[in-house]
Amino acid sequence: MPTESDSACDLQGVGVLVTRAAHQAEPLCRAIEAHGGRVVRFPALAVEPAGGTAELRASLAVLQQGALLVFVSPNAVEYGLKLLPRDKPAVQLAAVGRATAKALEQAGWPVDILPQSGFDSEGLLASEALQQVAGRQVLIFRGEGGRALLGDTLIERGAQLSYVEVYRRVCPQLDVGPLLQRWPTEVQLVTATSNAVLENLLQMLGPAAQPMLLATPLLVISRRMRERAQQLGFRRILLAQGADEQSIMERLCSWMAQSNHWQSTIDDG
């Protein structure tokens, strides 16, 4: 399968809508452009720190020896690490996906637990290290109103669980007029890395533009997202194996290769 570094992956002429929050979008944008693709930047999500910083710091001051800290996203890493006490006891770290693990490691926090496959809550819960957590202190670093599956399952397994909600997601207020004008000729694929992005896109583009959005191929990063995209009416959905740049590029490049093969077959016919 073509990868981000594979020179055979030629995205020339392909316009990709990158919807990540502006502060996280550039690595993916650079990867697409490095292979000749045209990036259309449209942040459909903004992230800001959650309130109650003093309360969060106080809750983290009682970390126990051997506690498990679970980070669900790079945003959880960015906003959560700032709150941890400097004299923390020895703890274990778990990351839901490779992008989150990379963010932790770049900050100097080696990851102990990472899913072997299915980089989501389900994949992390399948990890052997999370099967026996009875009586263990577990803190989940996440955004406000995150999924309940991970925490509920760990509680069922006997964990002493707390949520540390360190950021909130907001829908940006952008002028979509220029994007809608460019869309028919410049957007061949949409990327989305969360259900919140999908919901925001539909809201931001408005009812008149929704048929155009739903008809454009959409790349998502989890089975749960694929199911939600199907419910929303997206017709052509590509599934990447994770939210990290390499996984997205691998799926983008394989889609392009399949498209080129199909076109070549038509031309030869």
mmCIF file of C-alpha atoms in Angstrom:
data_model
loop_
_atom_site.group_PDB
_atom_site.id
_atom_site.type_symbol
_atom_site.label_atom_id
_atom_site.label_comp_id
_atom_site.label_asym_id
_atom_site.label_seq_id
_atom_site.Cartn_x
_atom_site.Cartn_y
_atom_site.Cartn_z
ATOM 1 C CA MET A 1 0.000 0.000 0.000
ATOM 2 C CA PRO A 2 1.362 3.456 -0.824
ATOM 3 C CA THR A 3 2.542 5.427 2.160
ATOM 4 C CA GLU A 4 3.189 9.057 2.917
ATOM 5 C CA SER A 5 6.828 8.614 1.852
ATOM 6 C CA ASP A 6 6.078 6.593 -1.283
ATOM 7 C CA SER A 7 7.103 8.622 -4.322
ATOM 8 C CA ALA A 8 4.641 6.588 -6.433
ATOM 9 C CA CYS A 9 1.759 8.315 -4.673
ATOM 10 C CA ASP A 10 0.860 11.102 -7.075
ATOM 11 C CA LEU A 11 -1.949 13.392 -5.927
ATOM 12 C CA GLN A 12 -1.494 15.873 -8.755
ATOM 13 C CA GLY A 13 -4.777 17.587 -9.500
ATOM 14 C CA VAL A 14 -6.530 16.297 -6.380
ATOM 15 C CA GLY A 15 -8.044 18.900 -4.084
ATOM 16 C CA VAL A 16 -8.342 17.771 -0.460
ATOM 17 C CA LEU A 17 -10.445 19.631 2.076
ATOM 18 C CA VAL A 18 -8.555 19.560 5.385
ATOM 19 C CA THR A 19 -10.969 20.226 8.236
ATOM 20 C CA ARG A 20 -8.728 19.828 11.262
ATOM 21 C CA ALA A 21 -8.458 22.624 13.790
ATOM 22 C CA ALA A 22 -6.043 25.211 12.421
ATOM 23 C CA HIS A 23 -3.361 24.564 15.050
ATOM 24 C CA GLN A 24 -3.200 20.872 14.125
ATOM 25 C CA ALA A 25 -3.722 20.876 10.368
ATOM 26 C CA GLU A 26 -0.330 21.762 8.919
ATOM 27 C CA PRO A 27 1.467 18.372 9.143
ATOM 28 C CA LEU A 28 -1.298 16.756 7.089
ATOM 29 C CA CYS A 29 -1.404 19.721 4.699
ATOM 30 C CA ARG A 30 2.346 19.454 4.103
ATOM 31 C CA ALA A 31 2.103 15.710 3.481
ATOM 32 C CA ILE A 32 -0.628 16.190 0.875
ATOM 33 C CA GLU A 33 1.248 18.995 -0.847
ATOM 34 C CA ALA A 34 4.468 16.966 -0.868
ATOM 35 C CA HIS A 35 2.716 14.492 -3.171
ATOM 36 C CA GLY A 36 1.329 17.136 -5.496
ATOM 37 C CA GLY A 37 -2.109 17.451 -3.939
ATOM 38 C CA ARG A 38 -3.947 20.745 -3.567
ATOM 39 C CA VAL A 39 -4.939 21.547 0.016
ATOM 40 C CA VAL A 40 -8.110 23.480 0.725
ATOM 41 C CA ARG A 41 -7.881 24.573 4.354
ATOM 42 C CA PHE A 42 -11.213 24.844 6.141
ATOM 43 C CA PRO A 43 -11.033 24.309 9.926
ATOM 44 C CA ALA A 44 -14.435 22.905 10.858
ATOM 45 C CA LEU A 45 -13.493 22.648 14.514
ATOM 46 C CA ALA A 46 -11.854 24.957 17.014
ATOM 47 C CA VAL A 47 -10.490 23.932 20.399
ATOM 48 C CA GLU A 48 -10.134 26.022 23.525
ATOM 49 C CA PRO A 49 -9.168 25.188 27.112
ATOM 50 C CA ALA A 50 -11.953 24.197 29.445
ATOM 51 C CA GLY A 51 -12.803 26.296 32.456
ATOM 52 C CA GLY A 52 -12.133 25.370 36.067
ATOM 53 C CA THR A 53 -8.353 25.063 35.804
ATOM 54 C CA ALA A 54 -7.856 25.395 39.558
ATOM 55 C CA GLU A 55 -10.320 22.577 40.242
ATOM 56 C CA LEU A 56 -8.629 20.371 37.659
ATOM 57 C CA ARG A 57 -5.207 20.968 39.188
ATOM 58 C CA ALA A 58 -6.574 20.108 42.623
ATOM 59 C CA SER A 59 -8.028 16.831 41.340
ATOM 60 C CA LEU A 60 -4.654 15.889 39.866
ATOM 61 C CA ALA A 61 -2.778 16.635 43.062
ATOM 62 C CA VAL A 62 -3.981 13.347 44.550
ATOM 63 C CA LEU A 63 -2.482 11.015 41.959
ATOM 64 C CA GLN A 64 -1.727 7.614 43.414
ATOM 65 C CA GLN A 65 1.339 5.497 42.809
ATOM 66 C CA GLY A 66 0.686 3.350 39.739
ATOM 67 C CA ALA A 67 -2.302 5.378 38.525
ATOM 68 C CA LEU A 68 -3.253 5.020 34.871
ATOM 69 C CA LEU A 69 -3.602 8.219 32.826
ATOM 70 C CA VAL A 70 -5.550 7.762 29.591
ATOM 71 C CA PHE A 71 -5.323 10.409 26.855
ATOM 72 C CA VAL A 72 -7.973 10.264 24.148
ATOM 73 C CA SER A 73 -6.585 12.814 21.665
ATOM 74 C CA PRO A 74 -3.629 15.124 20.916
ATOM 75 C CA ASN A 75 -5.740 17.978 22.316
ATOM 76 C CA ALA A 76 -6.052 16.090 25.595
ATOM 77 C CA VAL A 77 -2.268 15.845 25.640
ATOM 78 C CA GLU A 78 -1.719 19.528 24.858
ATOM 79 C CA TYR A 79 -4.086 20.821 27.510
ATOM 80 C CA GLY A 80 -3.757 18.011 30.035
ATOM 81 C CA LEU A 81 -0.007 17.816 30.531
ATOM 82 C CA LYS A 82 0.060 21.475 31.601
ATOM 83 C CA LEU A 83 -2.042 20.595 34.642
ATOM 84 C CA LEU A 84 -0.064 17.655 35.978
ATOM 85 C CA PRO A 85 1.948 18.222 39.172
ATOM 86 C CA ARG A 86 5.710 18.317 38.681
ATOM 87 C CA ASP A 87 6.316 15.878 41.544
ATOM 88 C CA LYS A 88 3.844 13.297 40.239
ATOM 89 C CA PRO A 89 4.277 9.682 41.432
ATOM 90 C CA ALA A 90 5.119 6.913 38.995
ATOM 91 C CA VAL A 91 2.154 6.450 36.658
ATOM 92 C CA GLN A 92 1.310 4.579 33.480
ATOM 93 C CA LEU A 93 0.199 6.293 30.292
ATOM 94 C CA ALA A 94 -2.287 5.016 27.717
ATOM 95 C CA ALA A 95 -3.165 6.586 24.364
ATOM 96 C CA VAL A 96 -6.227 5.872 22.243
ATOM 97 C CA GLY A 97 -4.372 6.281 18.938
ATOM 98 C CA ARG A 98 -0.995 6.749 17.315
ATOM 99 C CA ALA A 99 -1.368 10.513 16.886
ATOM 100 C CA THR A 100 -2.043 10.840 20.614
ATOM 101 C CA ALA A 101 0.883 8.563 21.455
ATOM 102 C CA LYS A 102 3.159 10.648 19.218
ATOM 103 C CA ALA A 103 2.068 13.849 20.973
ATOM 104 C CA LEU A 104 2.851 12.316 24.376
ATOM 105 C CA GLU A 105 6.231 11.023 23.303
ATOM 106 C CA GLN A 106 7.200 14.343 21.730
ATOM 107 C CA ALA A 107 6.409 15.972 25.072
ATOM 108 C CA GLY A 108 8.712 13.524 26.837
ATOM 109 C CA TRP A 109 6.058 11.154 28.162
ATOM 110 C CA PRO A 110 6.614 7.596 26.866
ATOM 111 C CA VAL A 111 3.409 5.632 26.282
ATOM 112 C CA ASP A 112 2.898 2.305 28.047
ATOM 113 C CA ILE A 113 -0.396 1.175 26.505
ATOM 114 C CA LEU A 114 -1.482 1.610 22.881
ATOM 115 C CA PRO A 115 -4.060 -0.401 20.903
ATOM 116 C CA GLN A 116 -2.606 -3.012 18.594
ATOM 117 C CA SER A 117 -5.295 -2.255 16.031
ATOM 118 C CA GLY A 118 -8.516 -0.262 15.832
ATOM 119 C CA PHE A 119 -7.143 3.006 17.176
ATOM 120 C CA ASP A 120 -10.212 4.019 19.173
ATOM 121 C CA SER A 121 -11.816 3.361 22.550
ATOM 122 C CA GLU A 122 -12.789 -0.156 21.515
ATOM 123 C CA GLY A 123 -9.228 -0.946 20.484
ATOM 124 C CA LEU A 124 -7.792 0.402 23.722
ATOM 125 C CA LEU A 125 -10.307 -1.544 25.828
ATOM 126 C CA ALA A 126 -9.184 -4.744 24.084
ATOM 127 C CA SER A 127 -5.617 -4.225 25.338
ATOM 128 C CA GLU A 128 -4.480 -6.908 27.764
ATOM 129 C CA ALA A 129 -3.234 -4.258 30.189
ATOM 130 C CA LEU A 130 -6.776 -2.914 30.677
ATOM 131 C CA GLN A 131 -8.476 -6.199 31.454
ATOM 132 C CA GLN A 132 -7.567 -6.178 35.166
ATOM 133 C CA VAL A 133 -8.064 -2.677 36.597
ATOM 134 C CA ALA A 134 -10.151 -3.399 39.696
ATOM 135 C CA GLY A 135 -9.326 -0.905 42.443
ATOM 136 C CA ARG A 136 -6.916 1.049 40.254
ATOM 137 C CA GLN A 137 -7.041 4.832 39.938
ATOM 138 C CA VAL A 138 -7.725 5.734 36.300
ATOM 139 C CA LEU A 139 -7.962 9.278 34.950
ATOM 140 C CA ILE A 140 -9.265 9.909 31.437
ATOM 141 C CA PHE A 141 -8.066 13.156 29.871
ATOM 142 C CA ARG A 142 -10.589 14.284 27.276
ATOM 143 C CA GLY A 143 -12.724 17.139 25.981
ATOM 144 C CA GLU A 144 -16.015 18.172 27.501
ATOM 145 C CA GLY A 145 -18.785 15.734 26.693
ATOM 146 C CA GLY A 146 -16.633 12.944 25.292
ATOM 147 C CA ARG A 147 -17.773 9.368 24.635
ATOM 148 C CA ALA A 148 -18.886 7.331 27.635
ATOM 149 C CA LEU A 149 -17.838 3.881 26.398
ATOM 150 C CA LEU A 150 -14.252 3.932 27.644
ATOM 151 C CA GLY A 151 -15.061 5.215 31.115
ATOM 152 C CA ASP A 152 -18.205 3.116 31.572
ATOM 153 C CA THR A 153 -16.355 -0.070 30.631
ATOM 154 C CA LEU A 154 -13.443 0.634 32.967
ATOM 155 C CA ILE A 155 -15.904 1.325 35.796
ATOM 156 C CA GLU A 156 -17.565 -2.032 35.065
ATOM 157 C CA ARG A 157 -14.115 -3.609 35.386
ATOM 158 C CA GLY A 158 -13.734 -2.051 38.840
ATOM 159 C CA ALA A 159 -11.562 0.985 38.150
ATOM 160 C CA GLN A 160 -11.680 4.069 40.375
ATOM 161 C CA LEU A 161 -12.326 6.366 37.442
ATOM 162 C CA SER A 162 -12.281 10.145 37.086
ATOM 163 C CA TYR A 163 -12.693 12.330 34.012
ATOM 164 C CA VAL A 164 -10.329 15.254 33.502
ATOM 165 C CA GLU A 165 -12.066 17.398 30.882
ATOM 166 C CA VAL A 166 -9.360 19.799 29.773
ATOM 167 C CA TYR A 167 -10.716 21.328 26.551
ATOM 168 C CA ARG A 168 -13.913 22.101 24.707
ATOM 169 C CA ARG A 169 -14.791 21.873 21.026
ATOM 170 C CA VAL A 170 -16.486 24.817 19.338
ATOM 171 C CA CYS A 171 -17.833 25.393 15.850
ATOM 172 C CA PRO A 172 -15.877 28.143 14.058
ATOM 173 C CA GLN A 173 -17.675 31.140 12.597
ATOM 174 C CA LEU A 174 -16.368 31.331 9.033
ATOM 175 C CA ASP A 175 -17.555 32.791 5.753
ATOM 176 C CA VAL A 176 -18.306 29.702 3.643
ATOM 177 C CA GLY A 177 -19.064 31.638 0.471
ATOM 178 C CA PRO A 178 -15.536 31.462 -1.016
ATOM 179 C CA LEU A 179 -15.332 27.727 -0.254
ATOM 180 C CA LEU A 180 -18.657 26.973 -1.922
ATOM 181 C CA GLN A 181 -17.555 28.833 -5.047
ATOM 182 C CA ARG A 182 -14.350 26.792 -5.239
ATOM 183 C CA TRP A 183 -15.895 23.457 -4.322
ATOM 184 C CA PRO A 184 -17.050 22.098 -7.732
ATOM 185 C CA THR A 185 -13.605 22.440 -9.309
ATOM 186 C CA GLU A 186 -11.199 22.337 -6.357
ATOM 187 C CA VAL A 187 -12.543 19.827 -3.805
ATOM 188 C CA GLN A 188 -12.333 16.168 -4.793
ATOM 189 C CA LEU A 189 -12.103 14.702 -1.270
ATOM 190 C CA VAL A 190 -13.064 15.729 2.268
ATOM 191 C CA THR A 191 -11.112 14.589 5.329
ATOM 192 C CA ALA A 192 -12.643 14.475 8.809
ATOM 193 C CA THR A 193 -11.155 13.179 12.043
ATOM 194 C CA SER A 194 -14.120 13.391 14.427
ATOM 195 C CA ASN A 195 -17.890 13.229 14.435
ATOM 196 C CA ALA A 196 -17.923 16.817 15.688
ATOM 197 C CA VAL A 197 -16.239 17.853 12.429
ATOM 198 C CA LEU A 198 -18.927 16.082 10.404
ATOM 199 C CA GLU A 199 -21.708 17.756 12.341
ATOM 200 C CA ASN A 200 -20.028 21.158 12.080
ATOM 201 C CA LEU A 201 -19.461 20.828 8.334
ATOM 202 C CA LEU A 202 -23.132 20.197 7.712
ATOM 203 C CA GLN A 203 -24.081 23.124 9.931
ATOM 204 C CA MET A 204 -21.524 25.524 8.470
ATOM 205 C CA LEU A 205 -22.240 24.792 4.807
ATOM 206 C CA GLY A 206 -25.990 24.990 5.301
ATOM 207 C CA PRO A 207 -28.886 23.028 3.770
ATOM 208 C CA ALA A 208 -28.389 24.320 0.217
ATOM 209 C CA ALA A 209 -24.816 23.014 0.024
ATOM 210 C CA GLN A 210 -25.395 19.709 1.809
ATOM 211 C CA PRO A 211 -26.096 17.692 -1.372
ATOM 212 C CA MET A 212 -22.713 18.781 -2.764
ATOM 213 C CA LEU A 213 -20.953 17.859 0.484
ATOM 214 C CA LEU A 214 -22.666 14.477 0.798
ATOM 215 C CA ALA A 215 -21.764 13.584 -2.794
ATOM 216 C CA THR A 216 -18.044 14.280 -2.293
ATOM 217 C CA PRO A 217 -15.847 11.327 -1.208
ATOM 218 C CA LEU A 218 -15.222 11.495 2.532
ATOM 219 C CA LEU A 219 -12.227 10.083 4.420
ATOM 220 C CA VAL A 220 -12.850 9.176 8.091
ATOM 221 C CA ILE A 221 -10.618 7.585 10.714
ATOM 222 C CA SER A 222 -12.762 5.045 12.617
ATOM 223 C CA ARG A 223 -15.578 2.568 12.121
ATOM 224 C CA ARG A 224 -17.732 4.641 14.454
ATOM 225 C CA MET A 225 -17.199 7.682 12.248
ATOM 226 C CA ARG A 226 -18.038 5.670 9.150
ATOM 227 C CA GLU A 227 -21.324 4.611 10.703
ATOM 228 C CA ARG A 228 -22.147 8.208 11.629
ATOM 229 C CA ALA A 229 -21.248 9.438 8.141
ATOM 230 C CA GLN A 230 -23.572 6.848 6.640
ATOM 231 C CA GLN A 231 -26.368 8.022 8.944
ATOM 232 C CA LEU A 232 -25.791 11.613 7.849
ATOM 233 C CA GLY A 233 -26.074 10.629 4.196
ATOM 234 C CA PHE A 234 -22.504 10.594 2.896
ATOM 235 C CA ARG A 235 -22.401 8.246 -0.091
ATOM 236 C CA ARG A 236 -18.701 7.526 -0.699
ATOM 237 C CA ILE A 237 -16.745 6.908 2.505
ATOM 238 C CA LEU A 238 -13.074 5.920 2.821
ATOM 239 C CA LEU A 239 -11.817 4.473 6.104
ATOM 240 C CA ALA A 240 -8.280 5.228 7.288
ATOM 241 C CA GLN A 241 -6.735 3.099 10.024
ATOM 242 C CA GLY A 242 -6.097 6.013 12.365
ATOM 243 C CA ALA A 243 -6.036 9.781 12.792
ATOM 244 C CA ASP A 244 -2.276 10.170 12.333
ATOM 245 C CA GLU A 245 -0.893 11.635 9.120
ATOM 246 C CA GLN A 246 0.629 8.354 7.930
ATOM 247 C CA SER A 247 -2.665 6.460 8.191
ATOM 248 C CA ILE A 248 -4.576 9.215 6.412
ATOM 249 C CA MET A 249 -1.980 9.434 3.647
ATOM 250 C CA GLU A 250 -1.934 5.671 3.161
ATOM 251 C CA ARG A 251 -5.682 5.616 2.610
ATOM 252 C CA LEU A 252 -5.621 8.719 0.452
ATOM 253 C CA CYS A 253 -2.886 7.269 -1.740
ATOM 254 C CA SER A 254 -4.596 3.888 -2.071
ATOM 255 C CA TRP A 255 -7.831 5.630 -3.071
ATOM 256 C CA MET A 256 -5.949 7.611 -5.712
ATOM 257 C CA ALA A 257 -4.289 4.456 -7.035
ATOM 258 C CA GLN A 258 -7.649 2.693 -7.265
ATOM 259 C CA SER A 259 -9.171 5.717 -9.019
ATOM 260 C CA ASN A 260 -6.328 5.805 -11.533
ATOM 261 C CA HIS A 261 -6.672 2.071 -12.174
ATOM 262 C CA TRP A 262 -10.403 2.439 -12.759
ATOM 263 C CA GLN A 263 -9.857 5.368 -15.136
ATOM 264 C CA SER A 264 -7.149 3.438 -17.004
ATOM 265 C CA THR A 265 -9.525 0.507 -17.435
ATOM 266 C CA ILE A 266 -12.180 2.828 -18.853
ATOM 267 C CA ASP A 267 -9.679 4.457 -21.215
ATOM 268 C CA ASP A 268 -8.353 1.092 -22.401
ATOM 269 C CA GLY A 269 -11.892 -0.112 -23.002
#
